[in-house]
């Protein structure tokens, strides 16, 4: 009987720990093209809170400004775009960066987990990092069951480093910044203030 009570207590503690772990998972907004609903359903079963879904990044960027509750993270499939049409013509890389920029401005505090093909242009990676989006995963193929593992891999600027930084191509000289010294400023104005006070005292004595 004592053993059974111990077993029940252990089972309860284990279940409570499972609940806590599930509750600690990020809230997500899923943008995964035609696979969006399947991905969202799978992640919900894994304990993630799904704030919303969209099949395209274009729509998600528009909806982001109207969300009452902002998600902890956006899960974005890089190819989930309405089209690659931008001002300069058809350019999927430019369209992706434009929509990511719109999304980043609408939800600056939300993490963006971006899944891109291995063949993506380096300029797209560089532009994404420039926006402060570091959770970039370049893959040839991916299964839905692998997504939780990607979500758990938090990246930072240190994962990319100076190799992605744009280097100034124009020659530039060193520019100095003037630092105002309040103490020196007070020393310069003190004699002038004293002179004004003497003048006021003199006028007051005459009157």
Coordinates of C-alpha atoms in Angstrom, one line a residue:
X1 CA 0.0 0.0 0.0
X2 CA 2.9 2.3 0.8
X3 CA 4.5 1.4 -2.5
X4 CA 1.2 2.2 -4.4
X5 CA 1.0 5.6 -2.7
X6 CA 4.6 6.4 -3.6
X7 CA 4.0 5.3 -7.2
X8 CA 0.9 7.5 -7.4
X9 CA 2.8 10.5 -6.0
X10 CA 5.6 10.0 -8.4
X11 CA 3.2 9.7 -11.3
X12 CA 1.4 12.9 -10.2
X13 CA 4.8 14.8 -10.0
X14 CA 5.8 13.5 -13.4
X15 CA 2.5 14.6 -15.0
X16 CA 2.8 18.0 -13.3
X17 CA 6.3 18.4 -14.7
X18 CA 5.0 17.5 -18.2
X19 CA 2.3 20.2 -17.9
X20 CA 4.8 22.8 -16.8
X21 CA 7.1 22.0 -19.7
X22 CA 4.2 22.2 -22.1
X23 CA 3.1 25.6 -20.6
X24 CA 6.6 27.0 -21.0
X25 CA 6.7 26.5 -24.8
X26 CA 6.5 29.5 -27.0
X27 CA 3.3 30.9 -28.5
X28 CA 3.5 30.7 -32.2
X29 CA 2.1 32.2 -35.4
X30 CA 2.6 29.7 -38.3
X31 CA 3.2 30.8 -41.9
X32 CA 4.0 27.6 -43.9
X33 CA 2.3 27.8 -47.3
X34 CA -0.1 24.9 -48.1
X35 CA 1.3 23.0 -45.1
X36 CA 0.3 25.6 -42.6
X37 CA -2.7 23.8 -41.1
X38 CA -0.9 20.5 -40.7
X39 CA 2.1 22.2 -39.1
X40 CA 0.0 24.2 -36.7
X41 CA -2.0 21.1 -35.7
X42 CA 1.2 19.1 -35.1
X43 CA 2.8 21.9 -33.0
X44 CA -0.4 22.3 -31.0
X45 CA -0.2 18.7 -30.1
X46 CA 3.4 19.2 -29.0
X47 CA 2.3 21.8 -26.4
X48 CA 2.8 25.0 -28.4
X49 CA 0.1 27.7 -28.2
X50 CA -0.9 28.7 -31.7
X51 CA -1.8 32.4 -31.8
X52 CA -2.7 32.4 -35.5
X53 CA -1.9 31.1 -39.0
X54 CA -1.5 32.4 -42.5
X55 CA -0.5 30.6 -45.7
X56 CA 1.6 33.6 -46.9
X57 CA 4.1 35.9 -45.4
X58 CA 2.4 38.8 -47.2
X59 CA -0.9 38.2 -45.3
X60 CA 0.9 37.6 -42.0
X61 CA 2.7 40.9 -42.2
X62 CA -0.6 42.7 -42.8
X63 CA -2.4 40.9 -40.0
X64 CA 0.5 41.5 -37.5
X65 CA -0.5 45.1 -37.0
X66 CA -4.0 44.1 -35.9
X67 CA -3.1 41.3 -33.4
X68 CA -4.3 41.9 -29.8
X69 CA -1.9 39.2 -28.6
X70 CA 1.6 39.1 -30.2
X71 CA 3.2 35.7 -30.5
X72 CA 6.5 34.8 -28.9
X73 CA 7.7 33.7 -32.3
X74 CA 6.7 33.5 -36.0
X75 CA 7.5 30.3 -37.8
X76 CA 8.0 31.2 -41.5
X77 CA 8.6 29.2 -44.5
X78 CA 10.6 31.5 -46.8
X79 CA 8.8 30.4 -50.0
X80 CA 5.4 31.2 -48.6
X81 CA 4.8 34.3 -50.6
X82 CA 1.9 35.5 -52.8
X83 CA 4.3 36.5 -55.5
X84 CA 7.8 37.8 -56.1
X85 CA 6.6 41.0 -57.6
X86 CA 8.3 44.1 -56.2
X87 CA 9.0 47.6 -57.6
X88 CA 11.9 46.5 -59.7
X89 CA 10.0 43.5 -61.2
X90 CA 9.9 39.9 -60.2
X91 CA 12.4 39.1 -57.5
X92 CA 11.5 36.6 -54.9
X93 CA 14.6 37.5 -52.7
X94 CA 13.6 41.1 -52.6
X95 CA 9.9 40.3 -52.0
X96 CA 10.9 38.1 -49.1
X97 CA 13.1 40.8 -47.5
X98 CA 10.3 43.4 -48.1
X99 CA 7.7 41.3 -46.3
X100 CA 10.1 40.3 -43.5
X101 CA 10.8 44.0 -43.0
X102 CA 7.1 44.7 -42.8
X103 CA 6.6 41.9 -40.3
X104 CA 9.6 42.9 -38.2
X105 CA 8.3 46.5 -37.9
X106 CA 4.9 45.3 -36.9
X107 CA 6.1 42.9 -34.2
X108 CA 9.6 44.0 -33.2
X109 CA 9.6 41.9 -30.0
X110 CA 8.6 38.6 -31.6
X111 CA 11.2 36.1 -32.6
X112 CA 11.1 35.1 -36.3
X113 CA 12.2 31.6 -37.2
X114 CA 12.8 31.5 -40.9
X115 CA 13.3 28.3 -42.9
X116 CA 15.0 28.8 -46.3
X117 CA 16.2 26.5 -49.1
X118 CA 20.0 25.8 -49.2
X119 CA 20.2 27.6 -52.6
X120 CA 19.1 30.9 -51.2
X121 CA 21.3 33.9 -52.3
X122 CA 23.8 35.1 -49.7
X123 CA 22.4 38.7 -50.1
X124 CA 19.1 37.4 -48.7
X125 CA 20.8 36.0 -45.6
X126 CA 22.7 39.2 -45.1
X127 CA 19.5 41.3 -45.5
X128 CA 17.7 39.1 -43.0
X129 CA 20.5 39.4 -40.4
X130 CA 20.5 43.1 -40.9
X131 CA 16.9 43.2 -39.6
X132 CA 18.0 41.4 -36.5
X133 CA 16.5 38.0 -37.6
X134 CA 19.1 35.4 -36.6
X135 CA 17.0 32.2 -36.4
X136 CA 17.6 31.2 -40.1
X137 CA 17.7 27.6 -41.0
X138 CA 18.9 26.6 -44.5
X139 CA 17.6 23.2 -45.4
X140 CA 17.3 21.0 -48.5
X141 CA 14.2 19.3 -47.1
X142 CA 12.4 19.1 -43.7
X143 CA 9.7 17.0 -42.1
X144 CA 7.1 18.4 -39.8
X145 CA 8.5 16.3 -36.9
X146 CA 11.8 18.2 -37.1
X147 CA 10.3 21.6 -36.6
X148 CA 10.2 21.5 -32.7
X149 CA 14.0 20.9 -32.8
X150 CA 14.5 23.9 -35.0
X151 CA 12.4 26.0 -32.7
X152 CA 14.5 25.0 -29.8
X153 CA 17.8 26.1 -31.5
X154 CA 18.0 29.8 -30.7
X155 CA 20.6 31.6 -32.8
X156 CA 22.3 35.0 -32.3
X157 CA 24.6 37.4 -34.2
X158 CA 27.5 35.3 -33.0
X159 CA 26.4 32.5 -35.3
X160 CA 27.1 34.7 -38.3
X161 CA 29.8 37.3 -37.3
X162 CA 31.5 39.9 -39.3
X163 CA 31.4 37.9 -42.6
X164 CA 27.9 39.2 -43.1
X165 CA 28.6 42.8 -42.3
X166 CA 28.4 45.3 -45.2
X167 CA 31.8 47.0 -45.6
X168 CA 31.9 50.8 -46.5
X169 CA 33.2 51.1 -50.1
X170 CA 33.6 54.9 -50.0
X171 CA 36.7 56.4 -48.5
X172 CA 35.8 58.3 -45.3
X173 CA 37.7 60.3 -42.8
X174 CA 37.5 60.2 -39.0
X175 CA 34.7 62.4 -37.7
X176 CA 34.9 63.7 -34.2
X177 CA 32.0 64.2 -31.8
X178 CA 32.1 67.3 -29.6
X179 CA 31.7 66.6 -25.9
X180 CA 30.4 69.5 -23.9
X181 CA 32.0 69.9 -20.5
X182 CA 29.5 71.4 -18.1
X183 CA 32.2 72.4 -15.5
X184 CA 34.2 74.3 -18.1
X185 CA 31.0 75.9 -19.4
X186 CA 30.1 77.1 -15.9
X187 CA 33.6 78.6 -15.4
X188 CA 33.2 80.6 -18.6
X189 CA 29.7 81.9 -17.6
X190 CA 30.5 82.7 -14.0
X191 CA 32.4 86.0 -14.6
X192 CA 29.6 87.2 -16.8
X193 CA 27.0 86.3 -14.1
X194 CA 29.1 88.1 -11.5
X195 CA 29.2 91.2 -13.7
X196 CA 25.4 91.2 -14.2
X197 CA 24.9 90.9 -10.4
X198 CA 27.3 93.9 -9.8
X199 CA 25.4 96.0 -12.4
X200 CA 22.0 95.1 -10.7
X201 CA 23.4 96.0 -7.3
X202 CA 24.8 99.3 -8.6
X203 CA 21.4 100.2 -10.2
X204 CA 19.6 99.3 -7.0
X205 CA 21.9 101.5 -4.9
X206 CA 21.3 104.5 -7.2
X207 CA 17.5 104.1 -7.1

